[in-house]
Each structure stands twice: as structure tokens, then as C-alpha cells.
Amino acid sequence: MDTNTLPAPATTALGLGTTGLVFGCDYNPEQWTPEVWAEDVALMREAGVNLVAINVFGWSHVEPRPGEYDFSGLDTVIELLHQAGIGVNLGTGTASPPPWLTTLHPEMLPMVADGTRRFPGGRQGFCPSSPVYRSHALALVRATAERYGQHPAVRLWHVSNELGCHNAYCFCDVSADAFRDWLRARYADVDSLNAAWGTAFWSQRYSAFDEVLPPRATLSFVNPAQTLDFDRFSSDQLLDHHRAEAEVIRQHSALPVTTNFMVAAHITALDYWSWADDMDVIANDHYLDHRLDRPEVELAFAADTTRGLARGGAWMLMEHSTGAVNWQPRNLAKAPGQMLRNTVGHIARGADAVCFFQWRASVQGTEKFHSALLPHAGRDSRTWDEVVALGSLVERLGELRGSRVVADVAVVFGWEVQWAADLEAHPTGDLRYLEQVHALYGALWDLGVGVDVVAPGAPLDGYAVVVVPELYLVRDEHAAVIDRFVAAGGTALVTFFSGIVDERDAVRTGGYPGAFRHLLGVHVDEFMPLPVGGTLALSDGSRGSLWSEPVALRGAEAVTTYAEGPLDGMPAVTRNTHGGGTAWYVSTVLEDDARRALLRRVLDGAGVRAGAAPAGDGVEVVRRRDDDHEWVFLLNHTDRTVHHDESGHELVGDHPVAGRTALAPGGTHIIRQDRKRS
Ligand code: GAL
């Protein structure tokens, strides 16, 4: 699979029929009567909505019986939107197969790892490899694209919905066949598969592809390489489905085609680096995750990652929420100003389209307590007032089109790395890849440093610093990119359990951290993870946790050492001169303050300015720029007033600011500055 490593011909403007930014939403008119539709469209205009996603879950309405299409409802809604000058993001409607289809073909229902099938009654109840599902879905797409492919209201095609959200992995016999085909294409002969999977271990040697199964539930651990390949296969199968729908659409329409990604902490099944090139517009769905310690940091990471998928160009936030969702253990409302702040958080990081799920709050179904632009209370609500204010701000922010986010630092992140790093039977079950990525990213967030999130192997030219958290799995050529970057004068910071295995999940021998040993000038012969809650004193007065290892210096110098226990006096953090650059290594989990201090030192050494200092903790600082202007985004995530010294025109309040300016608790400032200064 491709890994999005080509240089970046970034989209500088999304288009989609607007001259400014897109302000949009999902709309499910099939949940309402036609009288409500007209009111909805009038209110959309009042809110400044200019793009509406429809027909995302429309299948059972559009095709009420096999092969019998009824587009009358969609015709009316599209016409109403068109008359109001609102563009349509047209769903293909294939995400949720109708009951007649699963009744006719129960064999298309997905099977989980223990061999039981899942029943219909929810959504996305299909096996991604099912030919029956595929042929019915494509027939629907064909009929829809034939009908609306040339309609002037349609601006964008929305394939399915969040492909793989619920059904990323299917373990049925049809999937097993498809997996074997995928493996044949990858390995050509069964001996190569045996070599790649290390089947000499536990007598797992295959004599034919026909013996291979998906990693169904076993009594012991499953072969990790088999699991890793099944992860790759499952991501590829869903991408293949996207391609099949897109191909049908393109026969009838020249409009851009996309699907909504789920770059989020709780979704890990899709390797979007390998999907990105298939998208005409990169679109993401993002919901604040209150199960995390710092949801706003994860929001920023997701946004930066999505911009990475768009190769630094403009991207679309296809869904987020005005307030609470309905699917977390506790669904927290957004405080006054928080919706605006979250929306601006995405815009700051490159979103030129900001859309919501959904327009009008449902009164039935599992999402009836999910927030919407128009809540159950209607216009007489705080949400509505904030939505209207946000709509007019987004209109003012049209001037951002074509500007780019400023970033001097790259963070290397990969879904494939995550699959491998989080496999079972590792030195400690306490190590979770994304937590390590978020920790380092969070320190950069705190320092107000612009970050690009890049795929392993992506070109690093132009960055001052590259941060490499737990890059457990790395291909030789991808490790070489980091090596060359440092040799040519760059600065890298690599953390423990990096460079350990190749793409087969086979360990690199001769000392850890395998692929990065030479770059880092260290040699480690053993992992020493810490017991639950265990910490170790470090020479700078801070403490390390979760992981430790005996780091032997092979060219590097010790920056911090362990100060107790079996590693007392041995290096914990090191620095190595490699060619013209510097490579830092961190062999334990640092405390937040120590991590920030270390990063500040690394950035200082590389000449990167930290941008957050004037505002203080909990204040997010991001910059977008074009030839003439720089826009400074200041987002106060705290409950106290903070101050900053940025002068210019403040776009939220729409007035000039100069000198020391107060930013209210939870407040947002977007300050336009002239770049043509002497
Ligand atoms: C998304 C999905 C929407 C809606 C939303 C609720 O995952 O695409 O259809 O379910 O979540 O938060």
C-alpha cells in the first residue's frame, strides 16, 4: 500500500461552490415531514449554512424495495436547497443496508472474531468483502449518480459514511477468501508468507494459502504478523469499496468525490495515509472525546493529522458537534463559547470547511439526545444563538482561503505503526502508542509550536525538528529518511521502543533501538518496563515512569541519567551528533514538565521559537499565513482570563486590538496582522 510519501501538491482552496469558507451540516430530511423541510431551509439561510450533506442514511427510502427507486423526496429537498442557494454534499446512502437486503441475504452480515454473526438493526451491518452487498450498493450509487450527477446544486459526493466505523473487521468465510486473495497478491507463494509471518514458531507452517484464516478467536495469542496483515487487509478492503463507489460516480459526474475519515483517538482501523490519494477532498469527522485527559489537544492532533493527509492543503471538517454527543459514557454539553472555539480550532489548523452533525435534532432513534444546530428547543435556545453568531464569523473568515498553517516541526505518526505497536504479548501492556504520540504532541501544543503530522517516510525537508514517538515498526527506507534529515543538519527526537521491528513485525537484532541505533549513538540490550505505578528518579529531579532500559553510549552523550535502581547512573536521555545534525533519545516516559522542558531545549537548539509563552498554560496558539497576512489564533481553554500582546484586527469581535489584550475564559481571538512590515 502507498503511504502518502510524495511531495505535497496541496489544495489551497476547497472550492465546493463558495468563495469563502464552507459552513455546513448533515441533514436527514427523511426523519421529517415535507412541511418541516421548507422551514429547515429558511433557517439554514438564517444561520449562514452553505453546504448540506443529505442522503447519508437514505437507502431504505430511496430504494424501498429491491430495484425500485423512489427519488421523489430527494428531488424535492435538493430543489429546495438549490432555490435557497445552498449547495449539496450528496451521500450515496450505502452505509446502512435496508432490512429487505439483509433479509434476502443474511450471508452479507458481518461476523466477529468468535465466529458469531451480528444481526441487522443498527447500521453498517455488512461484511466489507461481501459481493452481494457490493452489487446492491453499486446499483444504488449508479441510479443516484445518473439522476443527480449533473444537478447544479450538487457540489460534492459523499461516499457511504465513515467507512469501517462499526464493521472494519469481518471474520466470515467470504472475508477469509478475500484475505487469502490479498495475501496471494502480497506474497505470491506460500513460502514467502511463511517467512513473513514467522510460522516456524508454534508449528504454524502453512502448506497452502487455502489453510490460512483471518485471526479468529484462539485460546492463546494469535500470530502477530497474521493480525498485522489482517489489519492491513481490512483497511484495504474498505478503501476498495470506496474506489468501487467512486468509479461509478465518476462515470456520471465530474464533481469531487470523498468520504468522511475518522481521525480520532478511539478509531484505529484505517490507514488513512494509504487512503488519502483517492480523495478529491480530505474530509474528517471529529468529536471531542471526554474520555481523554485533554480533549482539546486530541482535537488539535486530529486536525493537524487531517491537514497532513491533505499534504498541508485545505481540508474539510465534515462533522463535529454543537454540543453533547450521545455515545460516550457521559455526554458533556459544550460551555458557552466552546462550540465557536472548537470550530475555530479546526479552522486554525487548516479546515476551510466546517460542518456539523446534524442540522435538526432527531426526536426518535439512538441519536435523539445528540446535539444539533437546531436543538429540540428550536430557535429559542443558546445553541441557536451561538450557531447564528458562528455562521457569521465563518463568513468573515473567508479571507483565510488560500493561507497555510505555519509549522516548523514534524511529528511522525502512522496507523500501521499503531497496529503493530499495540499488538499483544509486548514487554508491557501499559504502553499505548497513541498515548505516547499525544504526550509529545501535547508538549508541543503547550509550547505553541506549529506542528505538521507526517507519515513515516514522508519527506522532512523544510522542518527544523522531527519528533518520532515510539516508531516501533519502521521500514528501512523510512528510517533512512530520518537519518538523512539529521545528517543534513536537522534535529530529531526519538523515544523508546522505536525502530524495533520491520514491516513483518520481525525484530531487528544487534541491539535496540534497532533501526535508529546508529542515528542515536546508543545501544540497548534489554527492555526494563516498570511495574504498575512504578517510577524512577532521574538526575534532573524529575521521575521517569512506565519504561526504562540500560542505555549504553555509542557516540551519544548523556543529558539526563537514571538516579536510582538497577540503572542508577546510566543515561535516560541522550544527545548524539550525527552528520550535521542532532539526534536526541528518550528512554523512559517523562513527566509533563520535564517533557516540555526537554522539548523547549531541543527546539531552542534548532532555532524554533515557541509561540505560547505570552499567553500561558491552556492557551492554544496557531498561525496561518499567506503572502500578505498572518492570522494568529489564540484559544483560551482555561476558566481564567489570560492576556496576550498580539496586535492587529481581531476577527471574532471584529475590531482592532493593540498592546496588552485580555482574552476571556473560554474565549477565542483571531488576529489578522500585516506581514509587509519593515
Ligand atoms: C458519526 C456519524 C454520524 C453520527 C455522529 C454522531 O460517527 O458519521 O452519522 O452518528 O457520529 O456523533
XYZ file of C-alpha atoms and ligand atoms in Angstrom:
690
model
C 0.000 0.000 0.000
C 1.036 3.542 -0.720
C 1.879 5.634 2.301
C 1.338 9.220 1.226
C 5.014 9.977 0.990
C 5.004 12.031 -2.190
C 5.790 15.733 -2.118
C 2.829 17.928 -1.465
C 0.813 19.479 -4.247
C -1.596 20.817 -1.633
C -5.088 22.032 -2.357
C -5.034 25.679 -1.406
C -8.780 26.168 -1.660
C -11.580 23.649 -1.449
C -13.991 25.288 -3.846
C -17.284 23.485 -3.231
C -19.176 26.372 -4.742
C -18.275 29.017 -2.191
C -15.936 31.970 -2.414
C -15.217 31.863 1.320
C -15.272 29.028 3.824
C -17.913 26.334 3.953
C -20.341 26.295 6.886
C -22.428 23.175 6.690
C -24.197 20.248 8.270
C -25.676 16.796 7.833
C -29.379 16.864 7.210
C -31.675 13.862 7.488
C -34.918 15.092 5.914
C -36.329 11.542 5.813
C -36.866 11.938 9.574
C -39.230 14.872 8.969
C -42.353 15.755 7.014
C -42.180 17.975 3.909
C -43.642 20.965 5.844
C -40.595 20.893 8.081
C -38.246 20.854 5.064
C -39.233 24.338 3.945
C -38.799 25.713 7.466
C -35.443 23.977 7.736
C -34.125 25.532 4.558
C -35.257 29.013 5.647
C -33.498 28.558 8.994
C -30.362 27.248 7.283
C -30.187 30.520 5.429
C -30.614 32.420 8.669
C -27.677 30.501 10.147
C -25.473 31.052 7.092
C -25.325 27.373 6.126
C -23.991 26.982 2.582
C -23.459 23.226 2.205
C -25.730 20.420 3.366
C -24.982 16.685 3.403
C -28.075 14.656 2.579
C -28.929 11.049 1.787
C -26.208 9.719 4.063
C -28.609 7.146 5.508
C -31.235 7.290 2.788
C -31.104 3.788 1.298
C -34.384 2.379 2.628
C -36.219 5.491 1.443
C -34.621 5.779 -1.966
C -34.877 2.037 -2.678
C -37.839 0.870 -0.596
C -37.948 -2.495 -2.390
C -35.265 -4.324 -4.397
C -34.518 -2.413 -7.585
C -37.425 0.007 -7.085
C -36.145 3.545 -6.757
C -38.089 6.486 -5.412
C -36.183 9.751 -5.636
C -39.208 11.997 -5.116
C -38.267 13.063 -1.577
C -34.648 13.731 -2.524
C -35.746 15.630 -5.650
C -37.820 17.986 -3.518
C -35.181 18.543 -0.854
C -32.416 19.145 -3.388
C -34.616 21.606 -5.237
C -35.475 23.455 -2.017
C -31.809 23.740 -1.121
C -30.920 24.803 -4.630
C -33.550 27.534 -4.666
C -32.095 28.810 -1.404
C -28.591 28.882 -2.900
C -27.369 26.112 -0.600
C -25.022 23.507 -2.053
C -25.496 19.760 -1.643
C -22.962 17.256 -0.384
C -24.719 14.199 -1.753
C -24.463 10.936 0.122
C -24.526 7.688 -1.804
C -26.641 6.278 1.018
C -24.895 2.926 1.174
C -23.741 2.987 4.814
C -26.805 1.331 6.248
C -28.316 -1.500 4.182
C -32.130 -1.699 4.343
C -33.895 -4.588 6.092
C -35.096 -6.107 2.802
C -31.478 -6.620 1.753
C -30.278 -8.319 4.931
C -33.449 -10.401 4.952
C -32.773 -11.566 1.403
C -29.062 -12.057 2.050
C -28.253 -12.750 5.696
C -24.892 -14.060 4.500
C -23.757 -10.446 3.978
C -23.963 -9.704 7.696
C -20.600 -9.229 9.419
C -19.007 -11.910 11.590
C -16.912 -11.134 14.646
C -13.734 -12.949 15.677
C -15.525 -15.636 17.708
C -17.450 -16.753 14.635
C -20.852 -15.297 15.540
C -22.675 -13.029 13.131
C -24.035 -9.655 14.051
C -27.701 -9.005 13.409
C -29.174 -6.086 11.493
C -30.948 -3.362 13.446
C -28.060 -0.950 13.878
C -26.088 0.495 10.996
C -23.208 -0.597 8.795
C -24.327 -4.195 9.189
C -22.434 -5.589 6.230
C -19.294 -7.519 5.504
C -16.923 -5.217 3.574
C -15.941 -8.126 1.294
C -19.499 -9.231 0.522
C -20.122 -9.333 -3.263
C -23.881 -9.289 -2.630
C -23.653 -6.100 -0.614
C -21.260 -4.567 -3.144
C -23.509 -5.218 -6.132
C -26.613 -3.792 -4.431
C -24.688 -0.787 -3.162
C -23.218 -0.032 -6.577
C -26.615 -0.327 -8.249
C -27.910 2.290 -5.826
C -24.900 4.521 -6.434
C -25.396 4.209 -10.203
C -29.057 5.177 -10.003
C -28.242 8.129 -7.717
C -25.319 9.367 -9.793
C -27.298 9.062 -13.019
C -30.052 11.165 -11.527
C -28.016 13.880 -9.809
C -24.606 13.736 -11.490
C -25.296 16.925 -13.413
C -27.562 18.670 -10.895
C -26.356 22.257 -10.341
C -26.953 22.101 -6.569
C -24.558 19.199 -6.043
C -21.034 20.280 -5.068
C -19.539 17.120 -3.604
C -20.141 13.359 -3.474
C -20.098 11.728 -0.069
C -19.365 8.010 -0.383
C -21.033 5.844 2.266
C -20.318 7.159 5.767
C -17.297 6.745 7.976
C -16.304 3.543 6.215
C -15.333 0.975 8.817
C -16.842 2.831 11.757
C -18.529 -0.299 13.059
C -17.633 -3.029 10.587
C -13.939 -2.624 9.882
C -13.152 -6.257 10.649
C -15.181 -9.161 9.362
C -14.087 -12.749 10.021
C -16.627 -14.643 7.865
C -15.737 -17.188 5.174
C -16.183 -14.623 2.402
C -13.720 -12.349 4.208
C -11.377 -15.312 4.681
C -11.379 -15.891 0.912
C -10.753 -12.222 0.245
C -7.952 -12.200 2.827
C -6.308 -15.147 1.070
C -6.535 -13.333 -2.272
C -4.961 -10.277 -0.666
C -2.175 -12.458 0.762
C -1.563 -14.150 -2.593
C -1.143 -10.713 -4.165
C 1.249 -9.669 -1.402
C 3.367 -12.789 -1.091
C 2.894 -14.678 -4.386
C 3.778 -18.040 -2.822
C 3.046 -19.654 0.489
C 6.730 -19.986 1.443
C 7.055 -16.203 1.354
C 4.011 -15.939 3.565
C 5.538 -18.465 5.968
C 8.739 -16.450 6.068
C 6.936 -13.154 6.593
C 4.728 -14.497 9.361
C 7.445 -16.467 11.112
C 5.303 -19.590 11.062
C 8.230 -21.715 12.220
C 7.077 -20.550 15.644
C 4.442 -22.812 17.312
C 4.221 -25.131 14.296
C 2.141 -22.742 12.229
C 3.726 -23.512 8.853
C 1.157 -23.385 6.025
C 1.369 -25.713 3.063
C -1.224 -23.817 1.002
C -2.961 -20.437 1.067
C -6.262 -22.291 1.493
C -5.260 -23.160 5.061
C -4.927 -19.520 6.079
C -7.720 -17.902 8.120
C -8.394 -14.456 9.453
C -7.126 -14.107 13.035
C -10.268 -15.598 14.541
C -10.524 -16.056 18.292
C -7.984 -18.587 19.592
C -7.207 -19.984 23.010
C -3.744 -18.450 23.087
C -2.226 -15.412 21.390
C -2.740 -15.255 17.623
C 0.286 -14.909 15.332
C 1.027 -11.146 15.496
C 2.158 -10.901 11.868
C -1.120 -12.512 10.806
C -3.038 -9.944 12.848
C -0.997 -7.109 11.364
C -1.651 -8.284 7.817
C -5.338 -8.677 8.620
C -5.352 -5.057 9.805
C -3.792 -4.011 6.502
C -6.201 -6.159 4.529
C -9.238 -4.802 6.391
C -8.223 -1.206 5.703
C -7.564 -2.036 2.049
C -10.947 -3.775 1.649
C -12.826 -0.686 2.764
C -10.700 1.514 0.539
C -11.536 -0.849 -2.293
C -15.195 -0.295 -1.546
C -14.702 3.454 -1.656
C -12.960 3.094 -5.014
C -15.783 0.998 -6.420
C -18.397 3.615 -5.484
C -16.207 6.490 -6.684
C -15.671 4.794 -10.038
C -19.411 4.538 -10.612
C -19.950 8.167 -9.592
C -17.198 9.377 -11.926
C -18.965 7.795 -14.873
C -21.780 10.277 -14.333
C -20.262 13.291 -12.634
C -17.120 15.406 -12.734
C -17.624 16.678 -9.186
C -15.199 15.909 -6.351
C -15.715 12.622 -4.512
C -14.796 11.935 -0.906
C -15.709 10.008 2.186
C -15.534 11.173 5.783
C -12.479 9.918 7.686
C -12.422 9.285 11.414
C -9.083 10.597 12.573
C -9.809 10.182 16.261
C -8.360 8.559 19.341
C -10.882 5.739 19.515
C -10.804 4.704 15.842
C -7.678 2.944 14.671
C -8.762 0.555 11.940
C -7.986 2.520 8.782
C -4.575 3.511 7.476
C -5.624 6.862 6.083
C -2.127 7.586 4.762
C -2.905 4.941 2.159
C -6.408 6.326 1.511
C -5.595 9.994 1.078
C -4.605 9.938 -2.581
C -8.015 8.553 -3.523
C -9.865 11.539 -2.079
C -10.628 14.650 -4.105
C -11.188 16.462 -0.820
C -9.781 15.290 2.515
C -12.662 15.251 4.989
C -12.657 14.322 8.662
C -15.256 13.826 11.380
C -14.235 14.865 14.833
C -15.947 14.766 18.205
C -14.414 15.939 21.448
C -13.555 12.848 23.437
C -14.178 13.434 27.121
C -12.724 10.056 27.982
C -9.308 11.630 27.376
C -7.400 13.869 29.784
C -7.022 16.697 27.291
C -9.724 16.516 24.612
C -8.660 19.838 23.089
C -5.145 18.523 22.485
C -6.544 15.462 20.727
C -8.741 17.757 18.621
C -5.628 19.657 17.547
C -3.729 16.446 16.830
C -6.599 15.123 14.706
C -6.790 18.414 12.812
C -3.036 18.515 12.174
C -3.146 14.885 11.062
C -6.003 15.615 8.690
C -4.020 18.503 7.210
C -1.144 16.054 6.827
C -3.450 13.796 4.847
C -4.256 16.829 2.691
C -0.480 17.313 2.272
C -0.641 20.643 4.028
C -3.546 21.966 1.996
C -7.123 22.879 2.794
C -9.380 20.180 4.216
C -12.944 19.721 5.286
C -14.344 19.072 8.742
C -17.323 17.017 7.614
C -18.826 16.537 11.082
C -18.428 17.867 14.568
C -20.976 18.748 17.215
C -22.580 21.880 18.561
C -22.739 20.293 21.991
C -23.036 16.852 23.543
C -22.811 13.601 21.619
C -24.807 10.546 22.649
C -22.232 7.772 22.566
C -19.783 8.485 25.373
C -20.336 7.269 28.918
C -21.081 10.876 29.956
C -22.094 13.227 27.177
C -20.917 16.645 28.219
C -22.526 19.798 26.903
C -20.286 22.485 25.470
C -19.904 25.589 27.602
C -20.861 28.968 26.118
C -18.224 29.849 23.524
C -16.856 26.334 23.322
C -18.534 25.428 20.050
C -17.006 28.505 18.439
C -13.633 27.764 19.993
C -13.665 24.153 18.785
C -14.750 25.149 15.291
C -12.050 27.809 15.123
C -9.574 25.230 16.428
C -10.139 23.231 13.259
C -10.025 26.311 11.031
C -6.769 27.403 12.664
C -5.269 24.079 11.614
C -6.359 24.293 8.010
C -10.050 23.379 7.769
C -11.667 25.570 5.130
C -14.993 23.791 5.542
C -16.583 23.316 8.956
C -19.702 21.190 9.130
C -21.783 19.649 11.861
C -23.709 16.536 12.586
C -26.574 17.348 12.378
C -28.966 20.066 11.308
C -32.108 19.351 13.335
C -32.046 17.232 16.488
C -33.778 13.885 15.952
C -36.781 13.048 18.087
C -36.504 9.308 17.571
C -33.717 6.789 17.230
C -30.495 6.382 19.181
C -29.252 9.858 18.341
C -32.207 11.785 19.732
C -30.064 13.144 22.555
C -27.217 14.154 20.245
C -26.825 17.903 19.864
C -27.649 19.672 16.596
C -27.602 23.158 15.109
C -31.329 23.354 15.712
C -31.954 21.708 19.090
C -35.235 20.242 20.358
C -35.976 23.652 21.887
C -35.792 25.246 18.432
C -34.624 28.808 17.881
C -35.367 29.733 21.464
C -32.068 28.332 22.673
C -28.495 29.290 23.459
C -27.286 26.817 20.849
C -29.196 28.557 18.079
C -27.895 31.977 19.075
C -24.337 30.653 19.092
C -24.866 28.887 15.759
C -26.037 32.093 14.081
C -23.073 34.016 15.528
C -20.705 31.294 14.389
C -22.201 31.310 10.896
C -21.469 34.995 10.528
C -17.924 34.566 11.913
C -17.222 31.762 9.425
C -18.388 34.080 6.661
C -15.934 36.760 7.865
C -13.184 34.141 7.931
C -13.495 33.700 4.169
C -10.340 35.801 3.937
C -8.366 32.789 5.221
C -8.845 30.908 1.984
C -5.551 30.074 0.372
C -3.499 30.677 3.535
C -1.353 27.922 5.029
C -0.698 26.743 8.552
C 2.782 27.594 9.815
C 4.767 24.568 11.096
C 8.487 24.100 11.749
C 8.158 20.759 13.485
C 7.035 17.393 12.113
C 5.631 14.612 14.265
C 5.832 11.172 12.642
C 2.657 9.161 13.123
C 1.281 6.043 11.445
C -1.771 3.854 11.859
C 0.217 0.836 10.738
C 2.729 1.630 13.484
C -0.139 1.794 15.947
C -1.496 -1.619 14.904
C 1.925 -3.181 15.370
C 2.958 -1.281 18.491
C -0.252 -2.171 20.310
C -0.155 -5.896 19.488
C -0.382 -8.331 22.368
C 2.493 -10.031 24.172
C 4.760 -6.998 24.279
C 7.115 -6.032 27.122
C 4.313 -4.142 28.899
C 0.592 -3.888 28.354
C 0.693 -0.373 29.796
C 2.286 1.109 26.714
C -0.262 2.516 24.245
C 1.147 4.062 21.112
C -1.327 6.908 20.772
C -0.804 7.960 24.384
C 2.897 8.366 23.672
C 2.183 10.299 20.473
C -0.318 12.530 22.255
C 2.072 13.167 25.140
C 4.793 14.528 22.862
C 2.331 16.337 20.645
C 0.697 17.814 23.774
C 4.026 19.252 24.923
C 4.432 20.963 21.538
C 0.839 22.208 21.822
C 1.678 23.672 25.233
C 4.686 25.422 23.759
C 2.578 26.927 20.965
C 4.702 25.337 18.277
C 3.203 24.721 14.840
C 3.281 21.014 14.031
C 2.723 19.009 10.878
C 1.799 15.383 11.415
C 3.501 13.305 8.740
C 3.559 9.682 7.640
C 6.614 7.540 8.299
C 8.843 8.055 5.272
C 7.371 11.433 4.334
C 9.919 13.992 3.157
C 11.223 16.107 6.027
C 12.883 18.922 4.094
C 11.938 22.297 5.426
C 11.373 21.207 9.019
C 13.760 22.233 11.771
C 12.811 19.384 14.102
C 11.236 15.966 13.681
C 9.671 14.231 16.661
C 9.462 10.440 16.483
C 7.370 8.895 19.253
C 7.509 5.103 19.663
C 8.055 4.312 15.992
C 8.040 0.604 16.850
C 7.597 -0.606 13.283
C 9.681 1.118 10.653
C 10.694 0.167 7.139
C 14.404 0.530 6.292
C 13.741 3.257 3.747
C 11.590 5.213 6.177
C 14.227 5.060 8.908
C 16.714 6.257 6.297
C 14.653 9.413 5.678
C 15.046 10.399 9.335
C 18.729 9.501 9.276
C 19.352 11.656 6.198
C 17.346 14.520 7.657
C 19.595 14.624 10.719
C 22.783 14.045 8.774
C 21.873 17.062 6.651
C 21.623 19.281 9.733
C 18.163 18.553 11.152
C 17.232 17.737 14.729
C 15.341 14.570 15.681
C 13.906 13.435 18.980
C 13.168 9.701 19.154
C 11.514 7.940 22.067
C 11.936 4.389 23.358
C 10.526 1.277 21.639
C 11.274 2.838 18.246
C 12.908 1.112 15.288
C 12.265 -2.277 16.874
C 10.695 -4.299 14.030
C 10.452 -4.230 10.239
C 7.200 -4.323 8.271
C 6.817 -8.081 9.030
C 6.898 -7.360 12.765
C 10.262 -9.145 12.845
C 12.729 -7.835 15.422
C 15.879 -6.051 14.253
C 18.759 -7.745 16.070
C 22.088 -6.416 17.282
C 20.695 -4.072 19.931
C 17.789 -1.727 20.373
C 16.558 0.729 19.164
C 17.209 -1.300 16.026
C 16.844 0.920 13.001
C 17.863 4.057 14.929
C 20.877 2.741 16.849
C 23.405 4.410 14.622
C 21.482 7.675 14.312
C 21.108 7.924 18.081
C 24.565 6.646 19.018
C 23.188 4.302 21.686
C 22.919 0.552 22.259
C 20.286 -1.117 24.422
C 20.380 -4.845 25.200
C 17.247 -5.219 27.308
C 13.882 -3.600 28.000
C 13.063 -2.931 31.626
C 9.423 -1.810 31.840
C 8.331 -0.648 35.275
C 5.620 -2.229 37.421
C 2.213 -0.552 37.697
C 2.658 2.879 39.244
C 6.445 2.410 39.411
C 8.679 5.424 38.799
C 12.407 6.069 38.789
C 14.271 9.177 39.938
C 16.166 10.994 37.194
C 19.228 13.188 37.639
C 17.331 16.401 36.835
C 14.998 15.867 39.792
C 12.075 14.578 37.724
C 10.875 10.970 37.518
C 10.535 8.519 34.692
C 7.673 6.052 34.520
C 6.374 3.026 32.619
C 9.608 2.128 30.820
C 13.341 2.079 31.378
C 16.309 0.456 29.717
C 20.069 0.205 30.134
C 21.275 2.727 27.566
C 24.918 2.264 26.597
C 26.527 5.236 24.881
C 27.996 4.546 21.456
C 28.834 8.080 20.443
C 25.988 9.915 22.167
C 26.337 11.874 25.412
C 24.080 11.542 28.435
C 21.787 14.508 29.040
C 19.892 13.038 31.989
C 20.670 9.834 33.868
C 18.670 7.410 35.986
C 19.261 8.244 39.635
C 18.141 5.080 41.423
C 17.529 1.389 40.992
C 19.435 -1.024 38.789
C 20.068 1.662 36.152
C 21.405 4.229 38.619
C 23.898 6.451 36.807
C 23.032 5.165 33.333
C 21.755 7.526 30.628
C 17.986 8.154 30.444
C 18.037 10.951 27.864
C 20.863 11.245 25.351
C 22.033 13.511 22.566
C 24.097 12.484 19.584
C 25.759 14.473 16.856
C 25.029 12.757 13.572
C 26.499 14.354 10.462
C 25.486 17.978 10.592
C 22.552 17.455 12.950
C 21.500 16.278 16.375
C 19.514 13.216 17.461
C 18.007 13.015 20.947
C 16.826 9.788 22.558
C 14.420 9.434 25.477
C 14.367 6.006 27.129
C 11.534 6.488 29.628
C 8.215 8.331 29.975
C 8.964 11.798 31.283
C 6.684 13.863 33.487
C 4.815 16.615 31.664
C 7.057 19.423 32.923
C 10.231 17.537 32.141
C 8.937 16.630 28.684
C 8.099 20.260 27.965
C 11.463 21.416 29.283
C 13.282 18.886 27.138
C 11.330 19.862 24.033
C 11.972 23.513 24.710
C 15.676 22.726 24.843
C 15.515 20.684 21.651
C 13.582 23.454 19.870
C 15.911 26.167 21.151
C 18.859 24.206 19.853
C 17.207 24.044 16.452
C 16.235 27.716 16.466
C 12.480 27.127 16.667
C 10.539 29.812 18.507
C 7.908 28.618 20.993
C 4.797 30.735 20.497
C 2.749 30.210 23.646
C 4.824 31.968 26.263
C 2.915 35.257 26.466
C -0.466 33.645 26.994
C 0.292 30.820 29.405
C -0.872 27.270 30.100
C -4.002 26.019 28.411
C -3.920 28.646 25.703
C -3.624 27.246 22.207
C -1.667 29.311 19.705
C -1.721 28.586 15.974
C -0.732 30.661 12.949
C -1.937 30.713 9.359
C -0.204 32.808 6.755
C -0.341 33.967 3.171
C 1.928 36.372 1.337
C 0.311 39.445 2.852
C -1.061 38.433 6.233
C -0.559 36.273 9.246
C -3.527 35.227 11.346
C -2.760 34.394 14.971
C -5.323 32.130 16.611
C -5.453 32.257 20.406
C -7.828 29.806 22.053
C -8.251 30.060 25.786
C -9.217 26.604 27.044
C -8.984 27.679 30.672
C -11.508 29.202 33.042
C -9.393 32.267 33.746
C -8.749 35.476 31.843
C -5.375 35.485 30.101
C -3.505 38.237 28.305
C -1.545 38.437 25.101
C 0.360 41.085 23.169
C -0.702 40.356 19.608
C -1.840 43.462 17.735
C -3.949 43.654 14.603
C -7.584 43.207 13.642
C -9.405 40.737 15.867
C -11.946 38.881 13.752
C -14.225 37.316 16.378
C -15.103 40.688 17.883
C -14.370 42.384 14.537
C -12.345 45.262 15.946
C -8.696 46.305 16.208
C -6.575 45.223 19.186
C -3.219 46.538 20.315
C -0.969 46.309 23.342
C -1.902 44.019 26.197
C -5.226 42.362 25.396
C -7.402 40.301 27.706
C -8.793 37.025 26.435
C -11.801 35.917 28.458
C -12.143 32.435 29.988
C -13.016 30.052 27.154
C -12.550 32.883 24.663
C -11.160 32.908 21.137
C -9.197 35.577 19.306
C -8.205 35.508 15.653
C -5.864 38.380 14.947
C -5.049 39.410 11.403
C -1.640 41.014 11.081
C 0.017 42.668 8.136
C 3.156 40.826 7.042
C 4.521 43.707 4.993
C 6.370 45.278 7.880
C 9.829 46.748 7.588
C -20.639 9.981 13.336
C -21.564 9.577 12.219
C -22.869 10.347 12.228
C -23.408 10.413 13.626
C -22.387 11.024 14.533
C -22.841 11.177 15.948
O -19.764 8.962 13.655
O -20.957 9.745 10.969
O -23.770 9.705 11.371
O -23.732 9.130 14.045
O -21.243 10.205 14.549
O -21.828 11.715 16.758
